[in-house]
Short mmCIF file of C-alpha atoms in Angstrom, two decimals:
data_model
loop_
_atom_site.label_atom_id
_atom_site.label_comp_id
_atom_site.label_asym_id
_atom_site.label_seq_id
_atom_site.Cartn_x
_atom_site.Cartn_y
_atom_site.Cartn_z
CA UNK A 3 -26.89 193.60 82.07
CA UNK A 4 -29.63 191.37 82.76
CA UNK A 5 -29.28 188.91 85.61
CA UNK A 6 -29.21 185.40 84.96
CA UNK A 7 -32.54 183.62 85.49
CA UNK A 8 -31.87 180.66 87.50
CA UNK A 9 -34.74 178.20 87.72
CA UNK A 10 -34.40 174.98 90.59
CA UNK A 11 -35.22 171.44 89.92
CA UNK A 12 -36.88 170.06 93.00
CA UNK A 13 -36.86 171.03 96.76
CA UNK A 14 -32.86 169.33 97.49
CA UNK A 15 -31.86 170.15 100.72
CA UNK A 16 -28.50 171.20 99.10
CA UNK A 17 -29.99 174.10 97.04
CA UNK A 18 -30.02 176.92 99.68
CA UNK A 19 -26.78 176.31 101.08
CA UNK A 20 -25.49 175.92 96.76
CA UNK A 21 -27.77 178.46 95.49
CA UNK A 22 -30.45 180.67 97.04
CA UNK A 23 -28.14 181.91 99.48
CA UNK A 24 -25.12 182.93 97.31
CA UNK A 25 -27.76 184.36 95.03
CA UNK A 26 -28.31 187.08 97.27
CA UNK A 27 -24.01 188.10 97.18
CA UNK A 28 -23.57 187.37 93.13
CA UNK A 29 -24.52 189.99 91.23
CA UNK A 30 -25.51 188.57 87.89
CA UNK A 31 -27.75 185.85 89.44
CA UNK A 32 -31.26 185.57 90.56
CA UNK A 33 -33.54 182.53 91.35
CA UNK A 34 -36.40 183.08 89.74
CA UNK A 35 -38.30 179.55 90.35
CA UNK A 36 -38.50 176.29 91.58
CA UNK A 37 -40.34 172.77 90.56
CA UNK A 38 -41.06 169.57 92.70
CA UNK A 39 -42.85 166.63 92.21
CA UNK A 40 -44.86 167.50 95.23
CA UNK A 41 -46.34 170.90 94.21
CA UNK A 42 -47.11 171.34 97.65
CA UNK A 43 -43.38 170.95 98.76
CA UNK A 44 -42.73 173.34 96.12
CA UNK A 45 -45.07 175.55 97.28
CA UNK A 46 -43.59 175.45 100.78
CA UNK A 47 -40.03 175.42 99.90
CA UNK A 48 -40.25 178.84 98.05
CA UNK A 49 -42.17 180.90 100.78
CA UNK A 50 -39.10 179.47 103.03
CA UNK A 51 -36.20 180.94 100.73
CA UNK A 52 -38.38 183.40 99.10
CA UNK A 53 -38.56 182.12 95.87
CA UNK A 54 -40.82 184.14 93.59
CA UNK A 55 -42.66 181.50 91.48
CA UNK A 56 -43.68 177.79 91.72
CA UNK A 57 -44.05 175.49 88.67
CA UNK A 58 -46.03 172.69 88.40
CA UNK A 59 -43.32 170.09 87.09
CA UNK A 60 -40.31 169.47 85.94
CA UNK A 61 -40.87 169.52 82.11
CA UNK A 62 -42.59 172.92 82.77
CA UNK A 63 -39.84 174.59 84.38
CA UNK A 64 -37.19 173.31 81.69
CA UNK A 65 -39.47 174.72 79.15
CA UNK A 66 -40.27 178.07 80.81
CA UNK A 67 -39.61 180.91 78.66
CA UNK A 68 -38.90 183.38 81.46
CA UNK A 69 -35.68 181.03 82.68
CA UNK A 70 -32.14 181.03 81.32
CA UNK A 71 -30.83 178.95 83.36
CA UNK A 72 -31.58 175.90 85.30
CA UNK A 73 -30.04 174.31 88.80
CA UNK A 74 -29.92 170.30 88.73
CA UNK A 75 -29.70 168.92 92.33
CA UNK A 76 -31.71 165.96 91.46
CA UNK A 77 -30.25 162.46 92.91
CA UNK A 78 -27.86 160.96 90.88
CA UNK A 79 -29.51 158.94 88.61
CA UNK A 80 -32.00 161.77 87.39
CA UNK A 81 -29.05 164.37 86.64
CA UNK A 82 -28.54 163.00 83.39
CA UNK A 83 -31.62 163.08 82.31
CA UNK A 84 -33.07 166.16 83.29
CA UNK A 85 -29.58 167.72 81.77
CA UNK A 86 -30.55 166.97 78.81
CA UNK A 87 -33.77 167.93 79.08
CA UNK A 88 -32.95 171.77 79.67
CA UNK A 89 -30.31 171.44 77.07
CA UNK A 90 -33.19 170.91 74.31
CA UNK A 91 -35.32 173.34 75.99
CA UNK A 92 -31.95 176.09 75.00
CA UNK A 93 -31.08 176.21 78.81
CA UNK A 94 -27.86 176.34 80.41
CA UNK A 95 -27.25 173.82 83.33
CA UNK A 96 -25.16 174.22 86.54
CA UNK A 97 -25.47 170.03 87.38
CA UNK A 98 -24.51 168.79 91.03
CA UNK A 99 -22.17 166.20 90.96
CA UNK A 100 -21.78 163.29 90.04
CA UNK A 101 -22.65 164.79 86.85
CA UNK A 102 -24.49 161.55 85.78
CA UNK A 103 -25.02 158.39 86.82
CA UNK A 104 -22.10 156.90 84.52
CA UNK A 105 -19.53 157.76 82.01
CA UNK A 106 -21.31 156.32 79.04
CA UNK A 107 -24.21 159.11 80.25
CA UNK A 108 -21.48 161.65 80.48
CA UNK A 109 -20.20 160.93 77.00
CA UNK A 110 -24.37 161.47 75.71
CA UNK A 111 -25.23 164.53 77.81
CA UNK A 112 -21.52 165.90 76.40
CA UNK A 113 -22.54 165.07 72.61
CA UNK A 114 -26.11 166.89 73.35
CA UNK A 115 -24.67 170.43 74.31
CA UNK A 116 -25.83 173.15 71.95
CA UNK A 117 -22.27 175.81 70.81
CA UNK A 118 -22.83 178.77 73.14
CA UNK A 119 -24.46 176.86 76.07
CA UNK A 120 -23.36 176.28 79.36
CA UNK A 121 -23.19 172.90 81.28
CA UNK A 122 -21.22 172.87 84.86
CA UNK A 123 -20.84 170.04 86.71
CA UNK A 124 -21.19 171.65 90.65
CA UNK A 125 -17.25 171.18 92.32
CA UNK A 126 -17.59 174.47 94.10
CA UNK A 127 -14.58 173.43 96.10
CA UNK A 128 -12.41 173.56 92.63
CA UNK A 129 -13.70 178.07 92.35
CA UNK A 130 -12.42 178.66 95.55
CA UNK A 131 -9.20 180.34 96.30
CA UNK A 132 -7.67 177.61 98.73
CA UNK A 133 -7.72 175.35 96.14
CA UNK A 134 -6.26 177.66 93.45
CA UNK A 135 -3.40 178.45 95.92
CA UNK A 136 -2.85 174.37 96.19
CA UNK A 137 -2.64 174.45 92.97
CA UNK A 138 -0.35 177.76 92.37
CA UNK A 139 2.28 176.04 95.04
CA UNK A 140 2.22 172.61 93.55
CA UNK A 141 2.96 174.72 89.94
CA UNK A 142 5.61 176.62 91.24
CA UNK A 143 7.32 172.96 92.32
CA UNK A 144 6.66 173.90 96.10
CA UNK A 145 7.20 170.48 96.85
CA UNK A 146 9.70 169.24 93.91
CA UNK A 147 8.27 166.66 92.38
CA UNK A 148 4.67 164.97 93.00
CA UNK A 149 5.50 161.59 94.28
CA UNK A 150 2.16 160.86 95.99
CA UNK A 151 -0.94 161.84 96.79
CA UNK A 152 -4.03 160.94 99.14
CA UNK A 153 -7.43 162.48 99.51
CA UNK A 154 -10.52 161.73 101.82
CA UNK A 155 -13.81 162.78 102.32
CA UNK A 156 -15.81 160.62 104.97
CA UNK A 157 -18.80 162.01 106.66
CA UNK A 158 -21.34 160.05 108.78
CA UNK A 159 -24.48 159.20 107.05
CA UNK A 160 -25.66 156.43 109.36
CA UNK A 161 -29.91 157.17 107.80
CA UNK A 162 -29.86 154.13 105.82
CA UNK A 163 -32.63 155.44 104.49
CA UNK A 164 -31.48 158.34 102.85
CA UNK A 165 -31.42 158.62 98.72
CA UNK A 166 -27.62 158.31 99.03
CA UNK A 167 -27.79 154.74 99.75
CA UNK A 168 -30.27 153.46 96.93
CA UNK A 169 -29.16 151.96 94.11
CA UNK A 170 -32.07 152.84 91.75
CA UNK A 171 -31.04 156.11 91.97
CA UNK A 172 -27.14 155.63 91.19
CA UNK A 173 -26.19 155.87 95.12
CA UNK A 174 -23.29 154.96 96.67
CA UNK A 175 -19.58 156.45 98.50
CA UNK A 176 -18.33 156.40 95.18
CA UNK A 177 -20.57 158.25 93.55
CA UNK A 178 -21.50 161.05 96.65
CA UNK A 179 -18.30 161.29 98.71
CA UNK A 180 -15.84 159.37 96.27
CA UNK A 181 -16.95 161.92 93.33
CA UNK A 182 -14.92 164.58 95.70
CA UNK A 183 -11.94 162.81 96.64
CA UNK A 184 -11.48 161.58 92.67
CA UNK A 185 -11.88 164.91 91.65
CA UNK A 186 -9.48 166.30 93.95
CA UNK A 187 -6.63 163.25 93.20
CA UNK A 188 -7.30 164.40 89.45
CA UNK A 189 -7.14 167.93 89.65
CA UNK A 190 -4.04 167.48 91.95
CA UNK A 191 -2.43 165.00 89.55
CA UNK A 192 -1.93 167.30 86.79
CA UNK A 193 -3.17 164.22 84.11
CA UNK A 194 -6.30 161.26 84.12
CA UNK A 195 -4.99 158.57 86.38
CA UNK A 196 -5.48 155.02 85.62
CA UNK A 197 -7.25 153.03 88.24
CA UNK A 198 -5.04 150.33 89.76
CA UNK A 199 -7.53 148.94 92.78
CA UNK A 200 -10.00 149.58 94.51
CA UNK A 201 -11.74 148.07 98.01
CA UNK A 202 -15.12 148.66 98.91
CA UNK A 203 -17.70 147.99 102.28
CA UNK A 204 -21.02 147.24 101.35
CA UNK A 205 -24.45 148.49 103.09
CA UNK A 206 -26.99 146.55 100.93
CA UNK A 207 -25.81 144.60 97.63
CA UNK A 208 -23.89 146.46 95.63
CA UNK A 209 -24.13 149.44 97.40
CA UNK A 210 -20.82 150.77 98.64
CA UNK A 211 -20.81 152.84 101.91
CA UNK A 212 -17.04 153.32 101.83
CA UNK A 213 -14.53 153.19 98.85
CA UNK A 214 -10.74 153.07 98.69
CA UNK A 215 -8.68 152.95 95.53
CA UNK A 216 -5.36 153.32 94.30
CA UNK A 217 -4.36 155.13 91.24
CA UNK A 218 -1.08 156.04 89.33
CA UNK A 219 -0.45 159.18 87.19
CA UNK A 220 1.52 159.74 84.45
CA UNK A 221 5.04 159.93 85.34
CA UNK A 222 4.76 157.47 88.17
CA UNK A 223 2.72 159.39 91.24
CA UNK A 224 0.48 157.39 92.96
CA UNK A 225 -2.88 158.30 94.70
CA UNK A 226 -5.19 157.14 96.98
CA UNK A 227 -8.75 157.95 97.30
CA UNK A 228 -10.98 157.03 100.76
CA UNK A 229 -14.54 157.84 100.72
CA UNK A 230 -16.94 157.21 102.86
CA UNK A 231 -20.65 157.74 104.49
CA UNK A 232 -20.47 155.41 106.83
CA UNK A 233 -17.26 154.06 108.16
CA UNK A 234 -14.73 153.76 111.55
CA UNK A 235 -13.38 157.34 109.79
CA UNK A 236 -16.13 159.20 110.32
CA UNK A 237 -14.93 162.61 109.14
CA UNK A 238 -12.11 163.28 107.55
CA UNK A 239 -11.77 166.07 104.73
CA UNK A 240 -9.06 167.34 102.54
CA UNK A 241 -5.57 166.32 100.96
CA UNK A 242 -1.80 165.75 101.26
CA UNK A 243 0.52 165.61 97.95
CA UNK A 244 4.28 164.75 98.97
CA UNK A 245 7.42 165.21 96.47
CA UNK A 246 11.08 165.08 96.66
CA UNK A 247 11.29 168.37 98.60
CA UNK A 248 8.18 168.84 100.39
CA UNK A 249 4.54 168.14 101.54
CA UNK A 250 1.51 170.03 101.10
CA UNK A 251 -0.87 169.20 103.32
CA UNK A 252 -5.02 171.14 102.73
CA UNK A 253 -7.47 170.62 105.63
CA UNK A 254 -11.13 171.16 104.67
CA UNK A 255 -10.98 172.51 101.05
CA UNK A 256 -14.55 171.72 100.16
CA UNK A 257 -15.85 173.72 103.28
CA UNK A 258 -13.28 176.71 103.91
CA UNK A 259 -15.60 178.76 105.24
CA UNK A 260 -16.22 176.92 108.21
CA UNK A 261 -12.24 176.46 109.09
CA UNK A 262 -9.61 175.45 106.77
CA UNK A 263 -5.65 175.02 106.74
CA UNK A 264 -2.90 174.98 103.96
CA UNK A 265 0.64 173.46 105.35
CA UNK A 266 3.62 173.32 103.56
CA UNK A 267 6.85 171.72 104.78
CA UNK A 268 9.64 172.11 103.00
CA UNK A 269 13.63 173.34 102.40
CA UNK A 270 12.87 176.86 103.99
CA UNK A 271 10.76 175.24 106.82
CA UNK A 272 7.37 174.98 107.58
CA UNK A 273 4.57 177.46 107.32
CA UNK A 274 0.45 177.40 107.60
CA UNK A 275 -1.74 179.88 105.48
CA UNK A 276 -5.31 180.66 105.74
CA UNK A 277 -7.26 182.75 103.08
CA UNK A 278 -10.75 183.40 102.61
CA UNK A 279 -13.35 182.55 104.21
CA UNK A 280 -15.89 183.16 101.83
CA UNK A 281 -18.18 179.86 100.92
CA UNK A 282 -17.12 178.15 97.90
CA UNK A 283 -20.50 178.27 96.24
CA UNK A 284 -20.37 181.86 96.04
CA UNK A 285 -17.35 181.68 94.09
CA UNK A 286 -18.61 178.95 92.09
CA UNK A 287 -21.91 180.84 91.17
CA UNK A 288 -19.82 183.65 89.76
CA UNK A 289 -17.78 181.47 87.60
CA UNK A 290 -21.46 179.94 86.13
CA UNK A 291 -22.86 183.36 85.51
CA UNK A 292 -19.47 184.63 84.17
CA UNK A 293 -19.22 181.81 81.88
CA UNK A 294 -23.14 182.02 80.70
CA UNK A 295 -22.22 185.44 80.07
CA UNK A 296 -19.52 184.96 77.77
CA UNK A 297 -16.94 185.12 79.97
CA UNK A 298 -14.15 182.57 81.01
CA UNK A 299 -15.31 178.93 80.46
CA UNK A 300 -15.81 176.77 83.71
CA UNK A 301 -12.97 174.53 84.95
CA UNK A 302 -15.46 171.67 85.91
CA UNK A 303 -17.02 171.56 82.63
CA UNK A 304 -18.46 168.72 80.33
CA UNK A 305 -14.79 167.44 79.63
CA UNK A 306 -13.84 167.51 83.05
CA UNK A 307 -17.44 165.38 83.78
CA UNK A 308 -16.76 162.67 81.85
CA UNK A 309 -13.03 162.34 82.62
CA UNK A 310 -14.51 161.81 86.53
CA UNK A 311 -17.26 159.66 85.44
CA UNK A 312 -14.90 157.32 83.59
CA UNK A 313 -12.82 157.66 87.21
CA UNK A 314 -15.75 156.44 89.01
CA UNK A 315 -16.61 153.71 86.95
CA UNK A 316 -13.20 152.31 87.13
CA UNK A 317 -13.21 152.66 90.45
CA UNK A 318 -17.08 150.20 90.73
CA UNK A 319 -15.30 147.56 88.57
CA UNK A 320 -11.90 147.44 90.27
CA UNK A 321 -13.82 146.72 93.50
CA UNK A 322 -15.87 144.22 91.92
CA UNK A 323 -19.26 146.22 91.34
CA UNK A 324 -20.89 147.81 88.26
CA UNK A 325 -20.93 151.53 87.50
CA UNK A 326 -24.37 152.59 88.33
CA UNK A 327 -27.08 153.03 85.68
CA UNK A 328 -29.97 156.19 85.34
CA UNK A 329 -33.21 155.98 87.09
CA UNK A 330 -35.49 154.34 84.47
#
């Protein structure tokens, strides 16, 4: 079989380490080119990575004939967009997250995607097998019934500078760190929470560099979220879901392969596992290519999107803001 011919919007930092470099270990996959609106950058970017063509723009790569596939690391507020854009063009789309810049966006980009095509919104963390073992415990009642559950990711992002923090482009905790930490409180949750509060500390107007919120689940669980990219927690990644007969505890489950624990306590004691350390965006590209292929469909796909969007915007009005809008 053919591999998949993955072209790259733009020169994001985030597209070796998501991309180019698992590439090279998933058979099935090859990155064919990239675009930028700085030809030059593009230029430079793919004798870096070795990337075999340049194109001149965005539109033109979208378009190209020789790509089946395109990568969407743009910042937030262009994802949506340029989504759609490969989606008329017959492309599929593996879309970094947030998968728009709202769920209303979510809901469009959803109602635009062709029967046989592809969209994936890029939770790498949810492909890889320390997650799936979360899960698998928490299924087979590990820790009796889910009575609570609290997720963080805070990292230090103190360049105020940085696209992250702009509000033009649909920046934010929320929408970079939070996007995580909702995801993982949903997937953990077994159902779509409903948002009960939510606190946030501002950088600029309406610009959140932290975010807490509380949510409850079906059945009575409750969850809290903490984000953050610039806080007094200044990292802190992973999860802890307690029931009636246990806690699982998961340190690090968006980058295992750097170090990662899984603790359980419960009636027969307590005991620590560690599985692979293989990154999570090599398991992730697999599940894209297996998908475009007519394999399994993704976990994270355009249902999963917009149930997070809707999260997210919850989250912005609980704490007094309002969801973010596209880049005009």
């Amino acid at each position: 079989m053919s591999p998949i011919r993955i072209g790259v919007l733009g020169a994001a930092r985030i597209t070796p380490t998501a991309v180019l470099r698992p590439a090279r270990h998933v058979e099935g996959a090859e990155v064919v080119a990239v675009a930028a609106r700085d030809r030059d950058r593009a230029a430079a970017f793919a004798t870096k990575h070795g990337v075999g063509r340049v194109i001149g723009s965005y539109e033109e790569l979208v378009t190209d004939p020789d790509i089946d596939a395109v990568y969407n690391p743009l910042p937030n507020g262009l994802h949506g967009r340029w989504t759609l854009a490969a989606l008329a063009a017959g492309k599929h789309v593996l879309c970094e997250k947030p998968f728009t810049a709202n769920a209303a966006e979510a809901r469009t980009v959803a109602a635009a995607v062709p029967d046989g095509t592809i969209v994936m919104e890029a939770f790498h963390y949810r492909y890889h097998p320390v997650f799936r073992r979360a899960r698998q415990l928490l299924d087979e009642g590990a820790v009796g019934t889910v009575t609570r559950i609290e997720t963080w990711l805070c990292f230090p992002l103190p360049k105020f500078s940085d696209i992250r923090y702009r509000l033009d482009l649909a920046g934010g905790a929320a929408m970079d760190a939070g996007c995580y930490a909702i995801h993982m409180a949903r997937h953990l949750g077994g159902s779509e929470p409903e948002v009960v509060s939510a606190r946030a500390k501002l950088h600029a107007p309406s610009v959140d560099r932290a975010m807490q919120a509380d949510l409850r689940f079906d059945g009575g669980a409750t969850a809290r979220v903490t984000c953050s990219m610039w806080s007094h927690r200044l990292l802190h990644v992973g999860f802890r879901v307690t029931g009636d007969a246990g806690e699982l505890r998961v340190f690090n489950p968006v980058g295992p392969n750097f170090y990662h624990r899984i603790s359980l306590r419960g009636a027969a004691g307590r005991r620590v596992e560690h599985l692979s350390r293989r990154p999570t965006y090599e398991f992730q590209l697999e599940a894209f290519c297996r998908a475009v292929a007519g394999g399994e469909p993704p976990i994270t796909d355009v249902a999963d999107a917009i149930a997070n969007m809707e999260v997210i915007d919850e989250v912005y009005r609980h704490a007094g803001l309002e969801p973010r809008s596209p880049t005009p």
